[in-house]
């Protein structure tokens, strides 16, 4: 089985949506990515950091899914990264209520020796210097490096971000962030400009409006599944990235045609994530549900106009 | 060939976008619908009204495309409906600068005798009483009645609008209007509620984010083509409806599967409309370009995940 190496936060979240609020629950980009990727046939490891306050049951939840936590540092006496946010009524925007970096402030990622030859590396949303450090520790050039990032790093660490962008094959980024990074309003132009910064492939995430995959002159679109209710969007982008990278790792195929499947799988996984608070839905999700929903994605998007119809 | 009957405005527009502005040019929902439908094998007629100020060359432009204008009343001494608007920088919203109803104020639609047995009727955006009057004049139940409407009529003629909604098979409406009409934020719930008002099929137009087709428990999605530049969105929704109804009329098939093709064709036609000011692009468009773009829509949306990939 191929190896996927993930770097990303493992954290506590406290979330408020119009449907309710949670106390401190399991969260973090790395957590969502790992849970999502665990639905594919692969080996995976997560590089991250938590404090001594992080419950063993949460770590067990990761290892139960065959996520290697050798690279998950537990800082004695340290406190785990904590984020708290409140979503607006449309669930498309949110306010950050609190951010406590805690052990993340001094995080020095250590890639486990047996993952320095990983086939696919997914650099989850973190400081670009952490992402670069992970790449620097690889002993073999991965077949594919995927970067997820956000506007926060554009605002406060742009030179470092541009450095890591140069070194990745795929960037996943949301629409507003693509516009900010490129200075272009049109997403077609934004993707073209971002491709000149390094990545061969640009994935622009549009939330409830789906995701676009750009490469050369080609473009592919994966819709979000229309849902009766979006309960909590937290982690949807990370879950998308985990599904994307998980599928690529499993299939050993980095062609554009196969990446189409990968972003469909990313949308598929993300469509579950938003159905309950935090990681709850990803934890109770079954492989059968994922395959059923793949059929829904086909019904949603596949059509058959033959030339005879002309 | 099957018959499509259109009712909709034929008008003058003056448009401002970030890319420039026009004087009075050809516009109106009926015009865009007719031009779009003219790319399909069908007979079509338009029921509308203009003033004596309406240039013969604009009428010739319609008849050159085999659009029957027997039902296009020219009011002696009257002035043609005029709309003027200015788009904001994102092109997703606009301000109406001027609306002069003129001859539209007293419009009594007259369906030509030879179209009282039309196969498909498209009720373009107009006062619901005008739309009802057209339905009342039909001597044979059409195979399909498609209604396009907007929030303006929800605000000022809701009872009449609900009356016409009861009598149609398909409603096309934008996302905000679907929310307003149904009182539901989720588009899945909005579509379900609108279906209880009458239409078997609900098409929700999301502009640059594509269009959703709902029927029973089924849903299909047609993306908008990602474009380098949207020049002028005027008429895109009408052009979409014209492509949808044109394809259905040509294919004589009102199944859900065929409606998927129809909304892909709607998106296809609309993707051209926005490339130039007003009707300019629709007028110089060729059938070959439409077929080429259909291939682009396939490349954009079609994927192939076989179960073997699991």
Coordinates of C-alpha atoms in Angstrom, one line a residue:
Chain A
X1 CA 0.0 0.0 0.0
X2 CA 1.2 3.5 -0.8
X3 CA 2.1 6.0 1.9
X4 CA 0.4 9.3 2.6
X5 CA 2.1 11.7 5.0
X6 CA 0.0 14.4 6.5
X7 CA 1.1 17.5 8.4
X8 CA -1.7 19.5 10.1
X9 CA -3.1 20.6 13.4
X10 CA -4.6 18.2 15.9
X11 CA -6.6 20.4 18.1
X12 CA -9.6 21.4 20.3
X13 CA -12.4 23.3 18.6
X14 CA -15.5 25.0 20.2
X15 CA -18.1 25.7 17.6
X16 CA -21.3 27.7 17.4
X17 CA -23.7 27.4 14.5
X18 CA -27.3 28.5 14.2
X19 CA -28.1 24.9 15.2
X20 CA -26.3 24.8 18.5
X21 CA -22.9 25.0 20.1
X22 CA -20.3 22.6 21.4
X23 CA -17.8 22.6 24.2
X24 CA -14.2 21.8 23.4
X25 CA -14.3 18.9 20.9
X26 CA -11.8 17.1 18.7
X27 CA -10.7 19.3 15.7
X28 CA -7.8 20.4 13.6
X29 CA -7.0 20.2 9.9
X30 CA -4.8 17.1 10.4
X31 CA -7.5 15.3 12.2
X32 CA -10.1 15.9 9.5
X33 CA -7.6 15.0 6.8
X34 CA -6.6 11.8 8.5
X35 CA -10.2 10.7 9.1
X36 CA -11.1 11.4 5.5
X37 CA -8.1 9.6 4.0
X38 CA -8.7 6.6 6.3
X39 CA -11.6 5.6 3.9
X40 CA -9.0 4.7 1.2
X41 CA -6.6 1.7 1.0
X42 CA -3.3 3.3 2.1
X43 CA -0.9 3.7 4.9
X44 CA -0.9 7.1 6.5
X45 CA 1.0 9.0 9.2
X46 CA 0.2 12.4 10.8
X47 CA 2.9 14.9 11.9
X48 CA 1.5 17.2 14.5
X49 CA 1.7 18.4 18.1
X50 CA -0.7 18.3 21.1
X51 CA -0.4 19.1 24.8
X52 CA -0.6 16.9 27.8
X53 CA -4.3 17.9 28.1
X54 CA -5.1 16.0 24.9
X55 CA -7.2 12.9 25.8
X56 CA -5.9 9.5 25.0
X57 CA -9.3 8.5 23.6
X58 CA -8.8 11.1 20.8
X59 CA -5.4 9.6 20.0
X60 CA -7.0 6.1 20.0
X61 CA -9.6 7.4 17.6
X62 CA -6.8 8.1 15.1
X63 CA -4.9 4.9 15.7
X64 CA -8.1 2.9 15.4
X65 CA -8.2 4.1 11.8
X66 CA -4.6 3.0 11.2
X67 CA -3.3 6.5 11.3
X68 CA 0.4 6.3 12.4
X69 CA 0.9 8.8 15.2
X70 CA 4.7 8.3 15.7
X71 CA 5.0 11.9 14.4
X72 CA 2.4 13.3 16.8
X73 CA 4.4 15.0 19.5
X74 CA 2.8 15.2 23.0
X75 CA 4.4 18.1 24.9
X76 CA 4.6 17.5 28.6
X77 CA 2.9 20.2 30.6
X78 CA 1.8 21.8 27.3
X79 CA -1.7 22.8 26.2
X80 CA -3.3 21.8 22.9
X81 CA -4.0 24.3 20.2
X82 CA -7.6 25.7 20.7
X83 CA -9.8 27.5 18.2
X84 CA -13.3 28.8 18.8
X85 CA -15.6 30.2 16.2
X86 CA -19.2 31.3 15.5
X87 CA -20.9 30.8 12.1
X88 CA -23.3 33.3 10.7
X89 CA -26.8 32.3 9.7
X90 CA -25.9 31.5 6.1
X91 CA -23.0 29.3 7.3
X92 CA -20.8 30.8 4.6
X93 CA -19.0 33.1 7.0
X94 CA -17.8 33.0 10.5
X95 CA -16.1 35.0 13.3
X96 CA -13.1 33.6 15.2
X97 CA -13.9 34.0 18.9
X98 CA -10.7 32.7 20.3
X99 CA -7.4 31.3 19.1
X100 CA -4.9 29.8 21.6
X101 CA -1.7 28.6 19.8
X102 CA -0.3 27.0 22.9
X103 CA 2.0 24.1 21.9
X104 CA 1.7 25.0 18.2
X105 CA 3.7 28.2 18.8
X106 CA 7.0 26.3 19.0
X107 CA 6.1 23.3 16.9
X108 CA 9.0 21.7 15.1
X109 CA 7.6 18.9 13.0
X110 CA 9.5 15.6 12.9
X111 CA 8.8 13.3 10.0
X112 CA 9.0 9.6 11.2
X113 CA 11.9 7.8 9.4
X114 CA 9.6 5.3 7.8
X115 CA 7.5 8.1 6.2
X116 CA 10.5 9.9 4.6
X117 CA 9.7 8.0 1.4
X118 CA 6.0 8.8 1.4
X119 CA 4.3 8.7 -2.0
X120 CA 2.0 11.6 -1.3
X121 CA 2.5 14.5 1.1
X122 CA -0.4 16.6 2.2
X123 CA 0.7 19.9 3.8
X124 CA -2.4 20.9 5.8
X125 CA -3.1 24.5 6.7
X126 CA -0.2 25.5 9.0
X127 CA 2.6 28.1 9.1
X128 CA 4.5 27.8 5.7
X129 CA 7.8 27.3 7.6
X130 CA 6.4 24.2 9.2
X131 CA 5.3 23.0 5.8
X132 CA 8.7 23.7 4.3
X133 CA 10.4 21.8 7.2
X134 CA 8.4 18.7 6.4
X135 CA 9.4 18.9 2.7
X136 CA 13.0 19.3 3.7
X137 CA 13.0 16.2 5.8
X138 CA 11.8 13.9 2.9
X139 CA 14.5 11.6 1.6
X140 CA 12.7 10.8 -1.6
X141 CA 10.9 13.2 -3.9
X142 CA 7.2 12.3 -3.3
X143 CA 5.1 11.5 -6.4
X144 CA 2.8 14.3 -5.4
X145 CA 2.8 17.2 -2.9
X146 CA -0.5 18.8 -2.0
X147 CA -0.6 22.2 -0.2
X148 CA -3.6 23.5 1.6
X149 CA -3.4 27.1 2.9
X150 CA -5.5 30.1 3.8
X151 CA -5.6 33.9 3.7
X152 CA -4.1 34.2 7.3
X153 CA -0.6 33.1 5.9
X154 CA -1.0 35.5 2.9
X155 CA -1.4 38.3 5.4
X156 CA 1.4 37.5 7.8
X157 CA 3.9 35.2 6.1
X158 CA 3.6 35.8 2.4
X159 CA 7.3 35.3 1.4
X160 CA 7.4 32.0 3.2
X161 CA 4.1 31.0 1.7
X162 CA 5.4 31.8 -1.8
X163 CA 8.4 29.6 -1.0
X164 CA 6.4 26.6 -0.2
X165 CA 4.0 27.2 -3.1
X166 CA 7.0 26.9 -5.4
X167 CA 7.6 23.4 -4.2
X168 CA 4.2 21.8 -4.5
X169 CA 2.4 20.1 -7.3
X170 CA -1.2 20.8 -6.2
X171 CA -2.5 23.8 -4.2
X172 CA -6.0 23.7 -2.7
X173 CA -7.3 27.2 -1.8
X174 CA -10.7 28.8 -1.6
X175 CA -12.1 31.3 -4.1
X176 CA -11.6 34.5 -2.1
X177 CA -8.1 33.3 -1.2
X178 CA -7.3 32.5 -4.8
X179 CA -8.3 36.1 -5.7
X180 CA -6.2 37.5 -2.9
X181 CA -3.2 35.5 -3.8
X182 CA -3.4 36.3 -7.5
X183 CA -4.9 39.7 -7.6
X184 CA -7.3 38.4 -10.3
X185 CA -11.1 38.4 -9.8
X186 CA -11.8 35.8 -12.5
X187 CA -11.1 32.4 -11.1
X188 CA -9.8 31.2 -14.5
X189 CA -7.3 34.0 -14.5
X190 CA -6.5 33.5 -10.8
X191 CA -5.7 29.8 -11.4
X192 CA -3.5 30.6 -14.4
X193 CA -1.5 33.1 -12.3
X194 CA -1.2 30.8 -9.3
X195 CA 0.1 28.1 -11.7
X196 CA 3.0 30.4 -12.7
X197 CA 4.0 30.5 -8.9
X198 CA 4.7 26.7 -9.0
X199 CA 1.8 24.2 -8.8
X200 CA 0.9 22.3 -11.9
X201 CA -2.6 21.9 -10.5
X202 CA -4.8 24.4 -8.8
X203 CA -7.9 23.4 -6.9
X204 CA -10.2 26.3 -6.1
X205 CA -12.7 25.4 -3.4
X206 CA -16.0 27.3 -3.5
X207 CA -17.7 25.7 -0.5
X208 CA -21.4 25.0 -1.2
X209 CA -20.7 25.9 -4.9
X210 CA -18.2 23.1 -5.4
X211 CA -14.6 23.0 -6.5
X212 CA -12.7 23.6 -9.7
X213 CA -9.5 21.8 -10.8
X214 CA -7.2 23.7 -13.2
X215 CA -4.3 22.3 -15.2
X216 CA -2.8 23.7 -18.4
X217 CA -5.8 24.7 -20.5
X218 CA -8.0 22.1 -18.8
X219 CA -10.6 22.6 -16.1
X220 CA -12.8 20.2 -14.2
X221 CA -15.6 20.9 -11.8
X222 CA -16.9 18.9 -8.9
X223 CA -20.2 20.2 -7.4
X224 CA -21.0 20.1 -3.7
X225 CA -23.9 17.7 -3.1
X226 CA -27.0 19.8 -2.5
X227 CA -28.0 19.0 1.1
X228 CA -31.2 19.6 3.0
X229 CA -29.2 21.1 5.8
X230 CA -25.6 22.1 6.4
X231 CA -25.1 21.6 10.1
X232 CA -21.5 22.7 10.7
X233 CA -19.0 23.5 7.9
X234 CA -15.9 23.2 10.2
X235 CA -13.3 20.9 8.6
X236 CA -15.1 20.6 5.3
X237 CA -12.1 22.0 3.3
X238 CA -9.7 19.7 5.2
X239 CA -11.9 16.7 4.7
X240 CA -12.1 17.6 1.0
X241 CA -8.2 17.7 0.8
X242 CA -8.1 14.4 2.7
X243 CA -10.4 12.7 0.3
X244 CA -8.5 14.1 -2.7
X245 CA -5.1 13.0 -1.4
X246 CA -6.4 9.7 -0.1
X247 CA -7.8 8.8 -3.5
X248 CA -4.7 9.8 -5.3
X249 CA -2.5 7.8 -2.8
X250 CA -4.7 4.7 -3.2
X251 CA -4.8 4.9 -7.0
X252 CA -1.1 5.7 -7.6
X253 CA -2.2 7.8 -10.6
X254 CA -1.4 11.5 -10.8
X255 CA -2.9 12.1 -14.2
X256 CA -5.4 14.9 -14.7
X257 CA -8.1 12.3 -15.6
X258 CA -7.6 10.6 -12.2
X259 CA -7.5 13.9 -10.4
X260 CA -11.0 14.5 -11.6
X261 CA -12.0 11.4 -9.6
X262 CA -10.0 12.6 -6.7
X263 CA -11.9 15.9 -6.4
X264 CA -15.2 14.1 -6.8
X265 CA -14.1 12.0 -3.8
X266 CA -13.0 15.1 -2.0
X267 CA -16.5 16.6 -2.5
X268 CA -18.0 13.3 -1.5
X269 CA -16.2 13.1 1.8
X270 CA -16.8 16.8 2.5
X271 CA -20.5 16.3 2.0
X272 CA -20.6 14.1 5.0
X273 CA -18.4 16.2 7.2
X274 CA -20.9 19.1 7.3
X275 CA -23.9 16.9 8.3
X276 CA -23.0 16.9 12.1
X277 CA -20.9 18.9 14.5
X278 CA -17.1 18.6 14.3
X279 CA -15.8 15.2 13.4
X280 CA -18.9 13.4 14.6
X281 CA -20.2 12.4 11.1
X282 CA -16.7 11.4 9.9
X283 CA -16.4 9.1 12.9
X284 CA -19.6 7.2 12.4
X285 CA -19.4 7.2 8.6
X286 CA -19.2 3.8 6.8
X287 CA -17.5 2.9 3.5
X288 CA -21.0 1.8 2.2
X289 CA -22.3 5.3 2.7
X290 CA -19.4 6.7 0.8
X291 CA -20.0 4.4 -2.1
X292 CA -23.7 5.1 -2.1
X293 CA -23.0 8.8 -2.2
X294 CA -20.6 8.3 -5.1
X295 CA -23.6 7.1 -7.0
X296 CA -25.5 10.3 -6.0
X297 CA -22.6 12.3 -7.4
X298 CA -22.8 10.5 -10.7
X299 CA -26.6 11.0 -10.8
X300 CA -26.0 14.7 -10.0
X301 CA -23.5 15.3 -12.8
X302 CA -23.4 12.7 -15.5
X303 CA -25.4 13.2 -18.7
X304 CA -25.6 11.7 -22.1
X305 CA -26.0 13.9 -25.1
X306 CA -25.0 12.0 -28.1
X307 CA -24.3 13.7 -31.4
X308 CA -27.5 12.0 -32.7
X309 CA -29.4 14.5 -30.6
X310 CA -28.1 17.2 -32.9
Chain B
X1 CA -40.8 20.1 -36.4
X2 CA -42.3 20.8 -33.0
X3 CA -43.6 24.2 -32.1
X4 CA -42.3 26.4 -29.3
X5 CA -44.4 29.4 -28.2
X6 CA -42.6 32.2 -26.3
X7 CA -44.1 35.1 -24.5
X8 CA -41.6 37.7 -23.3
X9 CA -40.5 41.3 -23.6
X10 CA -38.9 42.6 -26.8
X11 CA -37.3 45.8 -25.7
X12 CA -34.6 48.4 -25.6
X13 CA -31.8 48.1 -23.0
X14 CA -29.1 50.5 -21.9
X15 CA -26.4 48.7 -20.0
X16 CA -23.4 49.8 -17.9
X17 CA -20.8 47.2 -16.8
X18 CA -17.2 47.8 -15.5
X19 CA -16.1 47.2 -19.1
X20 CA -18.2 50.0 -20.7
X21 CA -21.7 51.2 -21.5
X22 CA -24.2 51.0 -24.3
X23 CA -26.8 53.3 -25.8
X24 CA -30.3 51.9 -26.3
X25 CA -29.7 48.4 -27.8
X26 CA -31.9 45.4 -28.6
X27 CA -33.0 43.6 -25.4
X28 CA -35.9 41.9 -23.7
X29 CA -36.4 38.4 -22.3
X30 CA -38.4 37.3 -25.4
X31 CA -35.5 38.4 -27.6
X32 CA -32.9 36.5 -25.7
X33 CA -35.1 33.4 -25.5
X34 CA -35.9 33.4 -29.2
X35 CA -32.3 33.9 -30.2
X36 CA -31.2 31.1 -28.0
X37 CA -34.0 28.7 -29.1
X38 CA -33.2 29.4 -32.7
X39 CA -30.1 27.1 -32.5
X40 CA -32.5 24.1 -32.3
X41 CA -34.6 22.4 -34.9
X42 CA -38.0 23.7 -34.2
X43 CA -40.7 26.2 -35.2
X44 CA -41.0 29.1 -32.8
X45 CA -43.2 32.2 -32.4
X46 CA -42.9 35.1 -30.1
X47 CA -45.9 36.9 -28.5
X48 CA -44.9 40.4 -27.4
X49 CA -45.4 44.1 -28.0
X50 CA -43.2 47.0 -29.2
X51 CA -43.8 50.6 -30.1
X52 CA -43.6 52.4 -33.4
X53 CA -40.0 53.4 -32.4
X54 CA -38.8 49.8 -32.7
X55 CA -36.5 49.5 -35.7
X56 CA -37.5 47.2 -38.5
X57 CA -33.9 45.8 -38.5
X58 CA -34.4 44.4 -35.1
X59 CA -37.6 42.7 -36.2
X60 CA -35.8 41.4 -39.3
X61 CA -33.1 40.0 -37.0
X62 CA -35.8 37.8 -35.4
X63 CA -37.5 36.8 -38.6
X64 CA -34.1 35.9 -40.2
X65 CA -33.8 33.3 -37.5
X66 CA -37.2 31.9 -38.4
X67 CA -38.9 33.4 -35.4
X68 CA -42.6 33.9 -36.2
X69 CA -43.6 37.5 -35.3
X70 CA -47.3 37.3 -36.1
X71 CA -47.9 37.7 -32.4
X72 CA -45.5 40.7 -32.0
X73 CA -47.9 43.6 -31.8
X74 CA -46.5 47.0 -33.0
X75 CA -48.4 49.8 -31.3
X76 CA -48.9 52.8 -33.5
X77 CA -47.5 55.9 -31.8
X78 CA -46.4 53.8 -28.9
X79 CA -42.9 53.6 -27.3
X80 CA -41.1 50.4 -26.7
X81 CA -40.4 49.1 -23.2
X82 CA -37.0 50.4 -22.0
X83 CA -34.8 49.2 -19.2
X84 CA -31.5 50.6 -18.1
X85 CA -29.2 49.2 -15.5
X86 CA -25.7 49.4 -14.0
X87 CA -23.8 46.3 -12.9
X88 CA -21.5 46.3 -9.9
X89 CA -17.8 45.4 -10.1
X90 CA -18.5 41.7 -9.3
X91 CA -21.2 41.6 -12.0
X92 CA -23.3 39.5 -9.6
X93 CA -25.5 42.4 -8.7
X94 CA -26.9 45.5 -10.5
X95 CA -28.9 48.6 -9.9
X96 CA -31.9 49.5 -12.2
X97 CA -31.4 53.0 -13.4
X98 CA -34.6 53.4 -15.3
X99 CA -37.7 51.4 -16.3
X100 CA -40.2 52.8 -18.8
X101 CA -43.0 50.3 -19.3
X102 CA -44.5 52.3 -22.2
X103 CA -46.5 49.9 -24.5
X104 CA -46.0 47.1 -22.0
X105 CA -48.3 48.7 -19.6
X106 CA -51.4 47.8 -21.6
X107 CA -50.1 44.7 -23.2
X108 CA -52.8 42.1 -24.1
X109 CA -51.0 39.1 -25.6
X110 CA -52.6 37.5 -28.6
X111 CA -51.5 34.0 -29.4
X112 CA -51.4 33.4 -33.2
X113 CA -54.0 30.8 -34.2
X114 CA -51.3 28.5 -35.7
X115 CA -49.5 28.4 -32.3
X116 CA -52.5 27.5 -30.2
X117 CA -51.4 23.9 -30.4
X118 CA -47.7 24.6 -29.5
X119 CA -45.8 21.6 -28.0
X120 CA -43.9 23.7 -25.6
X121 CA -44.8 27.1 -24.1
X122 CA -42.2 29.3 -22.4
X123 CA -43.7 32.0 -20.3
X124 CA -40.8 34.5 -20.1
X125 CA -40.5 37.0 -17.3
X126 CA -43.6 39.2 -17.5
X127 CA -46.7 40.1 -15.4
X128 CA -48.3 36.8 -14.3
X129 CA -51.7 37.9 -15.7
X130 CA -50.1 38.1 -19.2
X131 CA -48.6 34.7 -18.7
X132 CA -52.0 33.3 -17.6
X133 CA -53.7 35.0 -20.6
X134 CA -51.4 33.1 -22.9
X135 CA -52.1 29.8 -21.3
X136 CA -55.9 30.5 -21.5
X137 CA -55.6 31.0 -25.2
X138 CA -54.1 27.6 -25.9
X139 CA -56.5 25.2 -27.6
X140 CA -54.4 22.1 -26.8
X141 CA -52.6 21.3 -23.6
X142 CA -48.9 21.8 -24.3
X143 CA -46.6 18.9 -23.6
X144 CA -44.6 21.2 -21.4
X145 CA -45.1 24.7 -19.9
X146 CA -42.0 26.4 -18.6
X147 CA -42.3 29.5 -16.4
X148 CA -39.6 32.0 -15.8
X149 CA -40.2 34.7 -13.3
X150 CA -38.5 37.0 -10.8
X151 CA -38.8 38.6 -7.3
X152 CA -40.5 41.7 -8.7
X153 CA -43.7 39.7 -9.2
X154 CA -43.4 38.1 -5.8
X155 CA -43.4 41.6 -4.3
X156 CA -46.2 43.1 -6.3
X157 CA -48.4 40.3 -7.8
X158 CA -48.0 37.3 -5.6
X159 CA -51.5 35.9 -5.8
X160 CA -51.5 36.0 -9.6
X161 CA -48.0 34.6 -9.7
X162 CA -49.1 31.6 -7.5
X163 CA -52.0 31.1 -9.9
X164 CA -49.7 30.8 -12.9
X165 CA -47.2 28.6 -10.9
X166 CA -50.0 26.1 -10.3
X167 CA -50.4 25.7 -14.0
X168 CA -46.8 25.1 -15.2
X169 CA -44.6 22.0 -15.4
X170 CA -41.3 23.7 -15.0
X171 CA -40.3 26.8 -13.1
X172 CA -36.9 28.5 -13.6
X173 CA -36.0 30.9 -10.9
X174 CA -32.8 32.2 -9.3
X175 CA -31.5 31.1 -5.9
X176 CA -32.5 34.2 -3.9
X177 CA -35.9 34.2 -5.6
X178 CA -36.4 30.5 -4.7
X179 CA -35.6 31.3 -1.1
X180 CA -38.0 34.3 -1.1
X181 CA -40.8 32.3 -2.7
X182 CA -40.5 29.3 -0.4
X183 CA -39.3 30.9 2.8
X184 CA -36.6 28.2 2.9
X185 CA -32.8 28.9 2.9
X186 CA -31.7 25.4 1.8
X187 CA -32.2 25.2 -1.9
X188 CA -33.1 21.5 -1.5
X189 CA -36.0 22.4 0.8
X190 CA -36.9 25.5 -1.3
X191 CA -37.3 23.3 -4.4
X192 CA -39.4 20.7 -2.5
X193 CA -41.7 23.5 -1.3
X194 CA -42.0 25.1 -4.7
X195 CA -42.9 21.7 -6.2
X196 CA -45.9 21.6 -3.8
X197 CA -47.1 24.8 -5.4
X198 CA -47.5 23.1 -8.8
X199 CA -44.4 22.5 -11.0
X200 CA -43.1 19.0 -11.3
X201 CA -39.7 20.3 -12.1
X202 CA -37.9 23.2 -10.4
X203 CA -34.8 24.7 -12.0
X204 CA -32.8 27.0 -9.6
X205 CA -30.4 29.3 -11.4
X206 CA -27.3 30.3 -9.5
X207 CA -25.6 32.5 -12.1
X208 CA -21.9 31.9 -12.2
X209 CA -22.4 28.9 -9.8
X210 CA -24.6 27.0 -12.3
X211 CA -28.1 25.6 -12.1
X212 CA -29.9 22.8 -10.3
X213 CA -32.8 20.7 -11.6
X214 CA -35.1 19.1 -9.0
X215 CA -37.8 16.5 -9.6
X216 CA -39.2 14.1 -7.0
X217 CA -36.2 12.9 -5.0
X218 CA -33.8 13.5 -8.0
X219 CA -31.5 16.4 -8.5
X220 CA -29.1 17.3 -11.4
X221 CA -26.5 20.0 -11.6
X222 CA -25.2 21.9 -14.6
X223 CA -22.2 24.2 -13.9
X224 CA -21.6 27.5 -15.5
X225 CA -18.6 27.3 -17.8
X226 CA -15.7 29.0 -16.0
X227 CA -14.9 32.0 -18.2
X228 CA -11.8 34.3 -18.3
X229 CA -14.1 37.3 -18.3
X230 CA -17.8 37.8 -17.9
X231 CA -18.6 40.9 -20.0
X232 CA -22.3 41.5 -19.5
X233 CA -24.7 39.2 -17.7
X234 CA -27.8 40.8 -19.2
X235 CA -30.1 38.2 -20.7
X236 CA -28.1 35.2 -19.4
X237 CA -31.1 33.8 -17.5
X238 CA -33.4 34.2 -20.5
X239 CA -30.8 32.7 -22.8
X240 CA -30.6 29.7 -20.4
X241 CA -34.4 29.3 -20.5
X242 CA -34.3 29.5 -24.3
X243 CA -31.7 26.8 -24.6
X244 CA -33.6 24.6 -22.1
X245 CA -36.9 25.0 -23.8
X246 CA -35.4 24.9 -27.3
X247 CA -33.6 21.5 -26.6
X248 CA -36.8 20.0 -25.1
X249 CA -38.9 21.2 -28.1
X250 CA -36.4 19.7 -30.6
X251 CA -36.1 16.4 -28.8
X252 CA -39.8 15.8 -28.0
X253 CA -38.8 14.2 -24.7
X254 CA -39.8 15.5 -21.4
X255 CA -38.2 12.8 -19.2
X256 CA -35.9 13.8 -16.3
X257 CA -33.0 12.3 -18.1
X258 CA -33.5 14.5 -21.1
X259 CA -34.1 17.5 -19.0
X260 CA -30.5 17.0 -17.7
X261 CA -29.3 17.5 -21.3
X262 CA -31.7 20.5 -21.6
X263 CA -30.1 22.4 -18.7
X264 CA -26.6 21.6 -19.9
X265 CA -27.7 23.2 -23.2
X266 CA -29.2 26.1 -21.2
X267 CA -25.8 26.6 -19.5
X268 CA -24.1 26.2 -22.8
X269 CA -26.1 29.0 -24.5
X270 CA -25.9 31.3 -21.5
X271 CA -22.1 30.9 -21.4
X272 CA -22.0 32.7 -24.8
X273 CA -24.5 35.4 -24.0
X274 CA -22.3 36.9 -21.3
X275 CA -19.2 37.2 -23.5
X276 CA -20.3 40.4 -25.2
X277 CA -22.7 43.3 -24.6
X278 CA -26.5 42.6 -25.0
X279 CA -27.4 40.2 -27.7
X280 CA -24.2 40.8 -29.7
X281 CA -22.7 37.4 -29.0
X282 CA -25.9 35.5 -29.6
X283 CA -26.2 37.2 -33.0
X284 CA -22.8 36.3 -34.2
X285 CA -22.8 32.8 -32.6
X286 CA -22.6 29.7 -34.9
X287 CA -23.9 26.2 -34.4
X288 CA -20.3 24.9 -34.6
X289 CA -19.3 27.0 -31.6
X290 CA -22.3 25.6 -29.6
X291 CA -21.2 22.0 -30.4
X292 CA -17.6 22.7 -29.5
X293 CA -18.7 24.2 -26.2
X294 CA -20.8 21.1 -25.5
X295 CA -17.6 19.1 -25.6
X296 CA -16.1 21.6 -23.1
X297 CA -19.1 21.0 -20.8
X298 CA -18.5 17.3 -21.1
X299 CA -14.8 17.7 -20.3
X300 CA -15.8 19.9 -17.4
X301 CA -18.2 17.5 -15.7
X302 CA -17.8 13.9 -16.9
X303 CA -15.7 11.5 -15.0
X304 CA -15.2 7.8 -14.8
X305 CA -14.8 6.1 -11.4
X306 CA -15.4 2.4 -11.9
X307 CA -16.1 0.1 -9.0
X308 CA -12.7 -1.5 -9.7
X309 CA -11.2 1.7 -8.3
X310 CA -12.6 0.8 -4.9

